[in-house]
mmCIF file of C-alpha atoms in Angstrom:
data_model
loop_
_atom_site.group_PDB
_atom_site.id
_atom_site.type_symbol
_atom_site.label_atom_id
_atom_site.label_comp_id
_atom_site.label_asym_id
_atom_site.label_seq_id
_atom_site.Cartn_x
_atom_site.Cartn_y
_atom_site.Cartn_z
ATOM 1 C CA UNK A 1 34.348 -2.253 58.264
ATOM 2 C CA UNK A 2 31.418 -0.914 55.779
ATOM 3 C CA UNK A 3 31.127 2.773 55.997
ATOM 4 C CA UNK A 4 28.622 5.416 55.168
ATOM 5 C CA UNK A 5 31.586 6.975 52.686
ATOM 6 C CA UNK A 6 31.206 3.615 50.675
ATOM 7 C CA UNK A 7 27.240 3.639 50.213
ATOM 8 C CA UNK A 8 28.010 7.191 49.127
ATOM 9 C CA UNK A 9 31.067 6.457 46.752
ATOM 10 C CA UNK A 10 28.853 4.082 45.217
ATOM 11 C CA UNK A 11 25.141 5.746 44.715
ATOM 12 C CA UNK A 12 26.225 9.723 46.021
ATOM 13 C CA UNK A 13 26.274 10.287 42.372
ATOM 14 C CA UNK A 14 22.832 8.729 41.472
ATOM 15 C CA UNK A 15 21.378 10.197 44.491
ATOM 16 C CA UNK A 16 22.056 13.376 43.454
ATOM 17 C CA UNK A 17 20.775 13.554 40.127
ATOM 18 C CA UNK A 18 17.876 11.975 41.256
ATOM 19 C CA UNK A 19 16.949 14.377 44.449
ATOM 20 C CA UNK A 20 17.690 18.170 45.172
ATOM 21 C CA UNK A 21 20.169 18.912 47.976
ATOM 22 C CA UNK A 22 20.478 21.564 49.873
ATOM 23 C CA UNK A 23 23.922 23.114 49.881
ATOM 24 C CA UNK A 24 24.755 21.658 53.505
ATOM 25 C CA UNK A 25 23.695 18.460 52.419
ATOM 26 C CA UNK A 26 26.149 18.453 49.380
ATOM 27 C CA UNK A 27 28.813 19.718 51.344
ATOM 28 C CA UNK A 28 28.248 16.261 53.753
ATOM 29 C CA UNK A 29 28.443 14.266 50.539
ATOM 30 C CA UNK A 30 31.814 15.628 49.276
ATOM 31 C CA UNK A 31 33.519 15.654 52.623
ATOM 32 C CA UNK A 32 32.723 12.161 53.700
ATOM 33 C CA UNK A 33 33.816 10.637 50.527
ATOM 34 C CA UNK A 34 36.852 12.244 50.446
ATOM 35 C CA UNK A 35 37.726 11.553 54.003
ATOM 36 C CA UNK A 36 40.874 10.023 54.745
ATOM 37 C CA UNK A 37 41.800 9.676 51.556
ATOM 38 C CA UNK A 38 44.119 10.952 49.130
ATOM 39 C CA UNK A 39 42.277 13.829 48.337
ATOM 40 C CA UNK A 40 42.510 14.979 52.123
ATOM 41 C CA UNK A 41 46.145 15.075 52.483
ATOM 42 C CA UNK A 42 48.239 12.938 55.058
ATOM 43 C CA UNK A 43 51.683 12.209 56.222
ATOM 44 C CA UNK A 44 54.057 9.559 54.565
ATOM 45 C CA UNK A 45 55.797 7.303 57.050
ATOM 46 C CA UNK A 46 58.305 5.025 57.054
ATOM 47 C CA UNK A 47 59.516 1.696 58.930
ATOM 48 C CA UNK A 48 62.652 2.163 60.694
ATOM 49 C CA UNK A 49 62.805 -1.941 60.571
ATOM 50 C CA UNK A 50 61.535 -3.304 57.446
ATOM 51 C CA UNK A 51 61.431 -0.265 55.692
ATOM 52 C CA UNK A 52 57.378 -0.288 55.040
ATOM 53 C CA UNK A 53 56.007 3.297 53.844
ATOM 54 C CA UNK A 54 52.505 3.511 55.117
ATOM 55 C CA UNK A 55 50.332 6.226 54.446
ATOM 56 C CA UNK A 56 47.835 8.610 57.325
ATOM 57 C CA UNK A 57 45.463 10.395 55.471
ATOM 58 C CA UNK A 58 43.465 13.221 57.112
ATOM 59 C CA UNK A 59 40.094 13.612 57.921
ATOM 60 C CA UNK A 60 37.411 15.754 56.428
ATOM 61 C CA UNK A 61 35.644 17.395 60.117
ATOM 62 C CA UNK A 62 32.717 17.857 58.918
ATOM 63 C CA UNK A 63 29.943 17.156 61.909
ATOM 64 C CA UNK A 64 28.121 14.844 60.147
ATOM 65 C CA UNK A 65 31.035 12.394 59.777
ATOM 66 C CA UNK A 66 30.585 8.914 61.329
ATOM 67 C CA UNK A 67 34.607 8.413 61.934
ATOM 68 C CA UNK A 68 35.835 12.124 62.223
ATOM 69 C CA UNK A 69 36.158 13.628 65.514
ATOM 70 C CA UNK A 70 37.011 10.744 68.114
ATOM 71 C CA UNK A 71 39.258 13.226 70.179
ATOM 72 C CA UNK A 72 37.084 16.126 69.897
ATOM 73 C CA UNK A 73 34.350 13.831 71.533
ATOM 74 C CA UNK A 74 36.527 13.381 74.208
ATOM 75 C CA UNK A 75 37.681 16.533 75.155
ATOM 76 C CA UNK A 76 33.979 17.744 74.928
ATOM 77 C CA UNK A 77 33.075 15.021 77.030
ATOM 78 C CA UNK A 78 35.805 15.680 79.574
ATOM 79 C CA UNK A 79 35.415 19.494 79.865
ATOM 80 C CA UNK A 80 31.176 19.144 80.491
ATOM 81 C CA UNK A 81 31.993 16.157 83.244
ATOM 82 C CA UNK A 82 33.936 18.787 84.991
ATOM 83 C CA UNK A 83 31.399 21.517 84.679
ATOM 84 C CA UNK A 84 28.301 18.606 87.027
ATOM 85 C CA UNK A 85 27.396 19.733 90.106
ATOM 86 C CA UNK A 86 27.613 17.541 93.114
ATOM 87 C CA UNK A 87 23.978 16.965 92.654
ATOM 88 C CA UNK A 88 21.221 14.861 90.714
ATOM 89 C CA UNK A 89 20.285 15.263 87.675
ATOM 90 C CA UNK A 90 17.144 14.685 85.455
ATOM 91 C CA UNK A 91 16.805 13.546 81.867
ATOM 92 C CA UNK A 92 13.766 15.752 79.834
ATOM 93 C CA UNK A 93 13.379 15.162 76.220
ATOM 94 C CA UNK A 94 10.873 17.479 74.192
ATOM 95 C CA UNK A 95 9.644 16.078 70.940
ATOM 96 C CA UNK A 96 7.198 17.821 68.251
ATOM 97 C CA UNK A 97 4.245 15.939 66.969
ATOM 98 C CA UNK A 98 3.971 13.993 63.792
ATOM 99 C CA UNK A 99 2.598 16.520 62.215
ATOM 100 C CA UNK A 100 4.706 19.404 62.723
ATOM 101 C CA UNK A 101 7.790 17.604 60.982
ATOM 102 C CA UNK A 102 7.026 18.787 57.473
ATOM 103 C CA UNK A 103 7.086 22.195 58.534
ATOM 104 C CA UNK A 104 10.001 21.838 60.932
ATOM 105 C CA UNK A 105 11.913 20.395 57.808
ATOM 106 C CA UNK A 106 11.080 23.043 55.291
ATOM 107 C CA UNK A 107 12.398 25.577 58.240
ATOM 108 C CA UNK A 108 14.735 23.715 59.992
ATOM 109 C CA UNK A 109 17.306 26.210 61.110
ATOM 110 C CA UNK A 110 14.326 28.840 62.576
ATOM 111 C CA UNK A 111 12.124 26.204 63.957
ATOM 112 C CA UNK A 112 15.471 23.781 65.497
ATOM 113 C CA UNK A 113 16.352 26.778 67.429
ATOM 114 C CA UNK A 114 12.893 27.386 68.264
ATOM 115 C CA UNK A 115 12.156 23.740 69.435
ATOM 116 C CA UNK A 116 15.375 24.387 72.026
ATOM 117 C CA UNK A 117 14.328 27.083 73.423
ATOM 118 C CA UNK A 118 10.345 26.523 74.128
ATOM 119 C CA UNK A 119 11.601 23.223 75.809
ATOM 120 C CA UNK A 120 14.577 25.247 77.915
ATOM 121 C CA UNK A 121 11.678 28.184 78.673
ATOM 122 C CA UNK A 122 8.900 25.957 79.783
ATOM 123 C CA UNK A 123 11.249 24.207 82.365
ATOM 124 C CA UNK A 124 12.620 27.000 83.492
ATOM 125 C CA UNK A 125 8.899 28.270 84.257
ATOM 126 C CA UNK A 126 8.369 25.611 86.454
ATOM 127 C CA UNK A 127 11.480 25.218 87.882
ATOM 128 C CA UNK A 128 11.346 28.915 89.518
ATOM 129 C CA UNK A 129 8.075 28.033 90.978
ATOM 130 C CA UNK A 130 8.778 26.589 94.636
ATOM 131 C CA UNK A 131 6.439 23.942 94.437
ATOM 132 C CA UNK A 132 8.928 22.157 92.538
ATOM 133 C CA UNK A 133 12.046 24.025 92.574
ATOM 134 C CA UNK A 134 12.462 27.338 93.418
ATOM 135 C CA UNK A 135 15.494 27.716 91.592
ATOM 136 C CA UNK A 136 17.454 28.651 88.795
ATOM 137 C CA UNK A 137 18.977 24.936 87.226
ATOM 138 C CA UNK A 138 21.384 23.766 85.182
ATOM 139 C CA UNK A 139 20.161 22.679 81.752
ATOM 140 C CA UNK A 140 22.156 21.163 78.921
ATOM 141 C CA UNK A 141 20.127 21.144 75.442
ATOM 142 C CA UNK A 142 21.551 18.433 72.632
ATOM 143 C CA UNK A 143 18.960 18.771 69.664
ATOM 144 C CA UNK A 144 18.358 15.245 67.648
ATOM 145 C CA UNK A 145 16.275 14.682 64.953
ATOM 146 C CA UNK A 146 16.579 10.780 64.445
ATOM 147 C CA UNK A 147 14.998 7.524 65.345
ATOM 148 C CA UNK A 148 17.373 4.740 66.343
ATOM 149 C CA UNK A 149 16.256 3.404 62.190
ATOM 150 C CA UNK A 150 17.249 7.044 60.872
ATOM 151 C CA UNK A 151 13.522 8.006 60.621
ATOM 152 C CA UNK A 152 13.058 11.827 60.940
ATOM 153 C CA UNK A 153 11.993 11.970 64.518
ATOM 154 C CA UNK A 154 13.110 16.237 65.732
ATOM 155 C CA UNK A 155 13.385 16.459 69.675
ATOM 156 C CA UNK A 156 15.504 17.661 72.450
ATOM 157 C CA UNK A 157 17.248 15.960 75.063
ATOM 158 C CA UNK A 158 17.944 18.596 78.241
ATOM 159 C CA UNK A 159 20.074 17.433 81.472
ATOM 160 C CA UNK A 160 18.910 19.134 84.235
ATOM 161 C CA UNK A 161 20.123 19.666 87.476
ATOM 162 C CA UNK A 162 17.856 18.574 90.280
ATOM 163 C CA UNK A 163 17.652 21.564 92.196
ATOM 164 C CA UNK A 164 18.791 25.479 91.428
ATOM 165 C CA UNK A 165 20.183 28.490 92.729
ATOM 166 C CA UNK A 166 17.990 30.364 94.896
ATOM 167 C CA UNK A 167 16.815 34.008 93.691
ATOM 168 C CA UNK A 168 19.090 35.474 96.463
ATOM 169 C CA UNK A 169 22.035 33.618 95.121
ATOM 170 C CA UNK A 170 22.783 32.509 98.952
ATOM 171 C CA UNK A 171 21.086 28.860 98.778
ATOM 172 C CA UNK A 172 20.844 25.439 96.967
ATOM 173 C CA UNK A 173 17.360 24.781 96.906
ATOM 174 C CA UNK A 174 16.925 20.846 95.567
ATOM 175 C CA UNK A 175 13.661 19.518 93.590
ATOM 176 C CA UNK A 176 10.911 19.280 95.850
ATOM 177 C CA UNK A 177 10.098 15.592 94.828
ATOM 178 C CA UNK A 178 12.410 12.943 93.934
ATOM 179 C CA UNK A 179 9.833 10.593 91.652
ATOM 180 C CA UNK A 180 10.037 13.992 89.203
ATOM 181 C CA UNK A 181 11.317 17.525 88.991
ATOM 182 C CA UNK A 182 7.965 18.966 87.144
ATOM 183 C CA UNK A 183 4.800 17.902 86.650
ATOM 184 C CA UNK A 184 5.132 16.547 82.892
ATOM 185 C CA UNK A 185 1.143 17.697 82.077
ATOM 186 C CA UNK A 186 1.728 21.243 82.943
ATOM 187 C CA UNK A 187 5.149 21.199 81.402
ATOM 188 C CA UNK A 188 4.003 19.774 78.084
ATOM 189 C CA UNK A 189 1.504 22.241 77.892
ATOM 190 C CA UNK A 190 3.310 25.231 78.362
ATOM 191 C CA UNK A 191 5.739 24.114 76.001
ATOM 192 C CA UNK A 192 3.353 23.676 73.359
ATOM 193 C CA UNK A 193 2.458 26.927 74.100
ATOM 194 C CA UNK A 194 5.874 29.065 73.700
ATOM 195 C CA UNK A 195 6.066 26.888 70.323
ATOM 196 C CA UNK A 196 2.928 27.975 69.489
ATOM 197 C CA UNK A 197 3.868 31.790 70.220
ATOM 198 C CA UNK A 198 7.088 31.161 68.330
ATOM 199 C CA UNK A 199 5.082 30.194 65.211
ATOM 200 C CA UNK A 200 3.166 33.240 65.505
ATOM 201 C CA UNK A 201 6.435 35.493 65.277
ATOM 202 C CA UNK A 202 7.912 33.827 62.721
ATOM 203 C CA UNK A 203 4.862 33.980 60.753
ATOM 204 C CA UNK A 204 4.768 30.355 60.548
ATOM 205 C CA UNK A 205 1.178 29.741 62.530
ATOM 206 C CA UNK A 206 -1.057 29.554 59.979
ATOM 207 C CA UNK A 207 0.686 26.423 58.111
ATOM 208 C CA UNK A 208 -0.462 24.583 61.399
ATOM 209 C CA UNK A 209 -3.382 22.388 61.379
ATOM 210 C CA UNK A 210 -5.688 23.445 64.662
ATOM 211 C CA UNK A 211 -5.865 19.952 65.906
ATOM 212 C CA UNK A 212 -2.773 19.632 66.426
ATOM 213 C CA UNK A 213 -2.893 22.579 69.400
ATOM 214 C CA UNK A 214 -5.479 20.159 71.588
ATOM 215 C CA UNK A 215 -2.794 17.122 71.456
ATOM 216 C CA UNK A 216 -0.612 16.131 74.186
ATOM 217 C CA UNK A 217 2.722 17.087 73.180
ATOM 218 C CA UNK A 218 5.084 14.340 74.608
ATOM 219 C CA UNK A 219 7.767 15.025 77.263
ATOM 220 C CA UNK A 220 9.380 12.624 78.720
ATOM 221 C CA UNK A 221 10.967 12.461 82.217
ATOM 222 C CA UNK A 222 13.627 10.514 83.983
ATOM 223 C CA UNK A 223 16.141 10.437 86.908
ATOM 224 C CA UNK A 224 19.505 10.615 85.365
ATOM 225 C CA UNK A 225 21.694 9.648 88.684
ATOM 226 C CA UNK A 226 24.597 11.902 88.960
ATOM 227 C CA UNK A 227 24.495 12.798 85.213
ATOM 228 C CA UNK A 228 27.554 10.741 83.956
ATOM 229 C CA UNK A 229 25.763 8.048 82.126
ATOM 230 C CA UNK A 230 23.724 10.653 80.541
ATOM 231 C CA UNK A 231 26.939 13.096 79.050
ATOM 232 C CA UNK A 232 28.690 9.645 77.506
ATOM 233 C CA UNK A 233 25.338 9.004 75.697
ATOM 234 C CA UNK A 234 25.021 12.588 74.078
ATOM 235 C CA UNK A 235 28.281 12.517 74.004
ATOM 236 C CA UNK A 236 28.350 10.215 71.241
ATOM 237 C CA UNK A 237 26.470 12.138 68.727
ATOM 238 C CA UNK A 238 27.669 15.893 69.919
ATOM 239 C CA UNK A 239 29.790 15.838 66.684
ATOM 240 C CA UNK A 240 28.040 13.070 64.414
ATOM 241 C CA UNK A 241 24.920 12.134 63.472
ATOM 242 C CA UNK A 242 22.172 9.030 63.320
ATOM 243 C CA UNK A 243 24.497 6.809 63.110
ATOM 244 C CA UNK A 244 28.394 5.362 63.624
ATOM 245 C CA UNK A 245 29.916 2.976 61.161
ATOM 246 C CA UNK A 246 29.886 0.422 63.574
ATOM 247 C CA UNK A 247 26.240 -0.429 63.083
ATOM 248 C CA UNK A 248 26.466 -1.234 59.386
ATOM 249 C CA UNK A 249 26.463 -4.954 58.872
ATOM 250 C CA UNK A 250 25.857 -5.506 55.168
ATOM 251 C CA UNK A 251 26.129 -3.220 51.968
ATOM 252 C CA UNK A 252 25.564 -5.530 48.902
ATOM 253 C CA UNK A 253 23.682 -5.187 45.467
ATOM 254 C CA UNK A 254 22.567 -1.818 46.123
ATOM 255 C CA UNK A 255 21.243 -2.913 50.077
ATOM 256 C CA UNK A 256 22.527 -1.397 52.983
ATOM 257 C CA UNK A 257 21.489 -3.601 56.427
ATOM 258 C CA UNK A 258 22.441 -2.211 60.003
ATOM 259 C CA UNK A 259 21.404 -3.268 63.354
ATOM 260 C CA UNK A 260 19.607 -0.296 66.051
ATOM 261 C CA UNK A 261 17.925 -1.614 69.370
ATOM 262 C CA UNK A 262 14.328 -1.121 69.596
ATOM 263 C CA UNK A 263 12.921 1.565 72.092
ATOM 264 C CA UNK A 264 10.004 -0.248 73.452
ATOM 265 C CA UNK A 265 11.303 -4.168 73.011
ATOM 266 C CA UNK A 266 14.961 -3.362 74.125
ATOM 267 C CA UNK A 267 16.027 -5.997 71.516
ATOM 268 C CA UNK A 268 18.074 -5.646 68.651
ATOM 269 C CA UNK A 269 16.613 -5.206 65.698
ATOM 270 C CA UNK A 270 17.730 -5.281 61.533
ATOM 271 C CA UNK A 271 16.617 -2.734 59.374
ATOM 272 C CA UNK A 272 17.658 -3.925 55.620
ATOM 273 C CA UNK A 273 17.336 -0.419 53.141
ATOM 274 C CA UNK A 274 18.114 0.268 49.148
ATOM 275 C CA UNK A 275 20.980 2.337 49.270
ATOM 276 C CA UNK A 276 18.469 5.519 47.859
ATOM 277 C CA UNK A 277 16.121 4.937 50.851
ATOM 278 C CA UNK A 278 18.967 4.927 53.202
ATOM 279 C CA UNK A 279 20.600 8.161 51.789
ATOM 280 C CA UNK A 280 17.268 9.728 52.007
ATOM 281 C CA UNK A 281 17.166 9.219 55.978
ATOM 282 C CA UNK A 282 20.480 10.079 56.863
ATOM 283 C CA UNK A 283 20.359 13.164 54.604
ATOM 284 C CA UNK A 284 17.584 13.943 56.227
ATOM 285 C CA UNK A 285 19.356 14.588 59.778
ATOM 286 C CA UNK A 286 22.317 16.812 58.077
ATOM 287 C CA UNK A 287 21.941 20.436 59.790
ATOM 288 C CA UNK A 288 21.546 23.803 58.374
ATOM 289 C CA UNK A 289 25.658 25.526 58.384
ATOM 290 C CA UNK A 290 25.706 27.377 61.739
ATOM 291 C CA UNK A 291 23.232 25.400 63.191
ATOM 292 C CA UNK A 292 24.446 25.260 67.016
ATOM 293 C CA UNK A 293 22.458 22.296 68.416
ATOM 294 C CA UNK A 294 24.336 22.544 71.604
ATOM 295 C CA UNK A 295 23.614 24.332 73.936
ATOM 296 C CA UNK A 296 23.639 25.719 78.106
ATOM 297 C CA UNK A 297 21.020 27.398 79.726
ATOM 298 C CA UNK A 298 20.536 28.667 83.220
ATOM 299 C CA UNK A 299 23.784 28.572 85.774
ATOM 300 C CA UNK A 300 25.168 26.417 83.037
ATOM 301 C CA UNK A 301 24.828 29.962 80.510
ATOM 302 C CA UNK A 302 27.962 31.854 79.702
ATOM 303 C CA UNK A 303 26.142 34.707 81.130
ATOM 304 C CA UNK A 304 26.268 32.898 85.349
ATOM 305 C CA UNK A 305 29.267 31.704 85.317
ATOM 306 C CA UNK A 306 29.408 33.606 88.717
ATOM 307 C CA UNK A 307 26.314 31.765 89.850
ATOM 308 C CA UNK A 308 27.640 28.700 88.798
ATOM 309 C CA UNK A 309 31.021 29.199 91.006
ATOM 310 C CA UNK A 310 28.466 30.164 93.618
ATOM 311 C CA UNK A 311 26.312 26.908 93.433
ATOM 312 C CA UNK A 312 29.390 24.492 93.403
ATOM 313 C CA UNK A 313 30.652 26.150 96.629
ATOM 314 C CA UNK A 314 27.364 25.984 98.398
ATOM 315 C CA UNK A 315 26.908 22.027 97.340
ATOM 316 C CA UNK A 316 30.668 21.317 97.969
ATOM 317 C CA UNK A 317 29.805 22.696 101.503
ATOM 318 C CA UNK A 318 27.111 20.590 102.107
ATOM 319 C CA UNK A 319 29.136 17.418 101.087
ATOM 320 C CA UNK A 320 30.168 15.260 103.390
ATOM 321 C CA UNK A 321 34.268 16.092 104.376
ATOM 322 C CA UNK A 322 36.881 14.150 102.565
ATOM 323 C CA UNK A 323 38.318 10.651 103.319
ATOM 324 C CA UNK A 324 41.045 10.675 106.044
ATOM 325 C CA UNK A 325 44.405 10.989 104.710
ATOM 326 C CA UNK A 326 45.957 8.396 102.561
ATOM 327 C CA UNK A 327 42.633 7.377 100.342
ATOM 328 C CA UNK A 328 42.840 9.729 97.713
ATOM 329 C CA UNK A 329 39.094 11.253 96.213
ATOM 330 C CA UNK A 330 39.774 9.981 93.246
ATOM 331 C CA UNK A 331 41.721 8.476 90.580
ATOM 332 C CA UNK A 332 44.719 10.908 90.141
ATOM 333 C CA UNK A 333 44.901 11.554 85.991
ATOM 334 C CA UNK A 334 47.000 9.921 84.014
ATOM 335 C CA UNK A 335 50.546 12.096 83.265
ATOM 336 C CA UNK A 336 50.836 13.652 80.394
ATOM 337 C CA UNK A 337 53.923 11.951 78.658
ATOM 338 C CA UNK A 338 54.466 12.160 74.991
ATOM 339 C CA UNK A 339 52.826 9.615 72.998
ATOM 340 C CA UNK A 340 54.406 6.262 72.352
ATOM 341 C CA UNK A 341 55.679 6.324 68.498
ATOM 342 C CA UNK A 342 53.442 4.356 66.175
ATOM 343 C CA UNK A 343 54.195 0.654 65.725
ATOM 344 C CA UNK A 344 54.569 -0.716 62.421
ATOM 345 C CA UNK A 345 51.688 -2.622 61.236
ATOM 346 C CA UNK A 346 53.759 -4.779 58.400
ATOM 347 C CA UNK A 347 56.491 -6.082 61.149
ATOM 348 C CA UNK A 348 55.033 -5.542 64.481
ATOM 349 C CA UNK A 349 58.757 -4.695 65.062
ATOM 350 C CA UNK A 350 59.758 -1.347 63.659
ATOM 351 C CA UNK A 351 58.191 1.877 64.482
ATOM 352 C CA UNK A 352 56.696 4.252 61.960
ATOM 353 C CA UNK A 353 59.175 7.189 61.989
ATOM 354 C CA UNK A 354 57.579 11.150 59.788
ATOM 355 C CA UNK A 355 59.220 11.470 56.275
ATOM 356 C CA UNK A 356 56.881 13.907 54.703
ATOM 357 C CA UNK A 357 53.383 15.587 54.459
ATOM 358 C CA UNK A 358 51.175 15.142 51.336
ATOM 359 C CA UNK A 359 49.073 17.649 49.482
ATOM 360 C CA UNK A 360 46.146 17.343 48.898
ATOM 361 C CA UNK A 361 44.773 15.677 45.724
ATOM 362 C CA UNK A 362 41.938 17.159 43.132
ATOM 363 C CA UNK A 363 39.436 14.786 43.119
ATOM 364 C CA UNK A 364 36.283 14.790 40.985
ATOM 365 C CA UNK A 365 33.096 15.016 42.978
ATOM 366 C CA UNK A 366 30.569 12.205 43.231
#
């Protein structure tokens, strides 16, 4: 399988003499070239059949890594499935205009944050009011600042209950209309708005053209079902970026091809790049160090984790009562047995048994 850490292996080097990076960005380029390799460290194993040693180098954990953190995912997945309410959920995502994105790049830790929470703030304006809610919701923020072709595209995706926790605390109001949660006009506008006012404290404001305050910002809106669909997709790219190794197709004489599926067609689609071009755009979506682009708002907040217990007893009381006896609710989890040991890839007979750890090596950066 290609991998990013070969385009970089190959052209980091040039790259870098040929373009500035900022220290984060760096940081990406020596970790993923040095993942699982030598220079990471590993364990040495042995065959107990044929007598195969086979090597298990570790991995660099870096965020931005396209084949670091496959367990992570899951656990992170796992834990937020358990955290949905019995209820519907929405899908929101906030994006800034076209011509905001030079700015939001130059300041991209101060204006990331600031992009999350105008989008989280403007909902939650609308969802106290009871015309539509009446309620304080659950909201999940996951920034992204791609295009499915790696163009620099900043927005936020939020998952949103459909309904809150009355001001009381005693009652689980749901949205008032099922075709939306809020009205996207009036929510679009106030979140230009709180960006706006964020600008202005940050001293930022007058680097804005004026037109773009009369634009429509766009905010999308759609039913998300019970929410599961939606977690697996953000999922995904909780602990990577743009793109997974898996879409690479080609990477020959300095051309790097990969395969995305088109927004508006629904097909799939083949974007063919020079290696410099395609550096450039995933570079480009590498996050300022201690950048958290996760993150929970409203009962979902570390702050209401009382109201949260609250809501989930309140919608668990207004499900309907469990199956009779003998039909369980659910799958019951799988047990928790130690893992099977590794089967020898030489023989298909053997099994890979520990003999010892490796340091790592000094390698030279690219």
């Amino acid at each position: 399988m290609i991998e990013v850490a070969d385009i970089l292996r190959l052209h980091g080097s040039a790259y870098r003499q040929q373009h500035r990076l900022l220290p984060s960005q760096q940081k990406v380029l020596e970790d993923l070239v040095r993942c699982r390799t030598a220079a990471c460290g590993g364990r040495l194993y042995r065959c107990d059949h044929c007598g195969q040693e086979h090597y298990s180098y570790h991995s660099c954990r870096n965020r931005h890594c396209p084949k670091c953190h496959a367990q992570q995912t899951e656990r992170w997945l796992a834990v937020h499935q358990r955290r949905l309410l019995a209820c519907d959920y929405y899908l929101l995502t906030f994006t800034l205009p076209q011509g905001l994105r030079a700015l939001t790049y130059a300041n991209q830790k101060a204006l990331y944050s600031l992009l999350m929470s105008s989008a989280t703030a403007a909902l939650q304006r609308l969802g106290w009011d009871p015309k539509y809610v009446g309620g304080q919701m659950a909201i999940l923020a996951v920034l992204h600042t791609w295009t499915r072709a790696l163009l620099y595209h900043p927005h936020v995706h939020l998952l949103v209950s459909a309904g809150g926790l009355s001001r009381d605390g005693q009652r689980w109001v749901p949205a008032r209309h099922p075709a939306f949660l809020v009205p996207g006009y009036a929510l679009s506008k106030i979140f230009r708005g709180k960006f706006r006012a964020g600008l202005k404290k940050l001293g930022l404001l007058g680097s804005v053209p004026n037109p773009i305050w009369s634009q429509n910002w766009v905010v999308h809106c759609q039913h998300a079902g019970r929410g599961q669909k939606v977690l697996e997709y953000l999922a995904r790219y909780v602990f990577r970026v743009a793109i997974l190794n898996s879409r690479l197709e080609r990477f020959e004489n300095g051309l790097v091809t990969f395969r995305y599926r088109d927004n508006r067609t629904h097909q799939i689609e083949h974007r063919t790049l020079c290696a410099e071009e395609f550096l450039r755009r995933f570079f480009s979506h590498v996050l300022p160090r201690g950048l958290v682009k996760v993150r929970s708002y409203g009962l979902w907040s570390a702050n209401n984790s009382d109201k949260l217990d609250k809501a989930r007893g309140l919608l668990a009381s207004a499900a309907p009562p469990p199956p009779p006896t003998g039909q369980p609710l659910a799958t019951p989890p799988p047990s928790l047995t130690a893992a099977a040991p590794m089967l020898c890839p030489q023989c298909k007979i053997g099994h890979l048994s520990w003999v010892q750890c490796l340091l790592p090596q000094q390698t030279r950066a690219p």
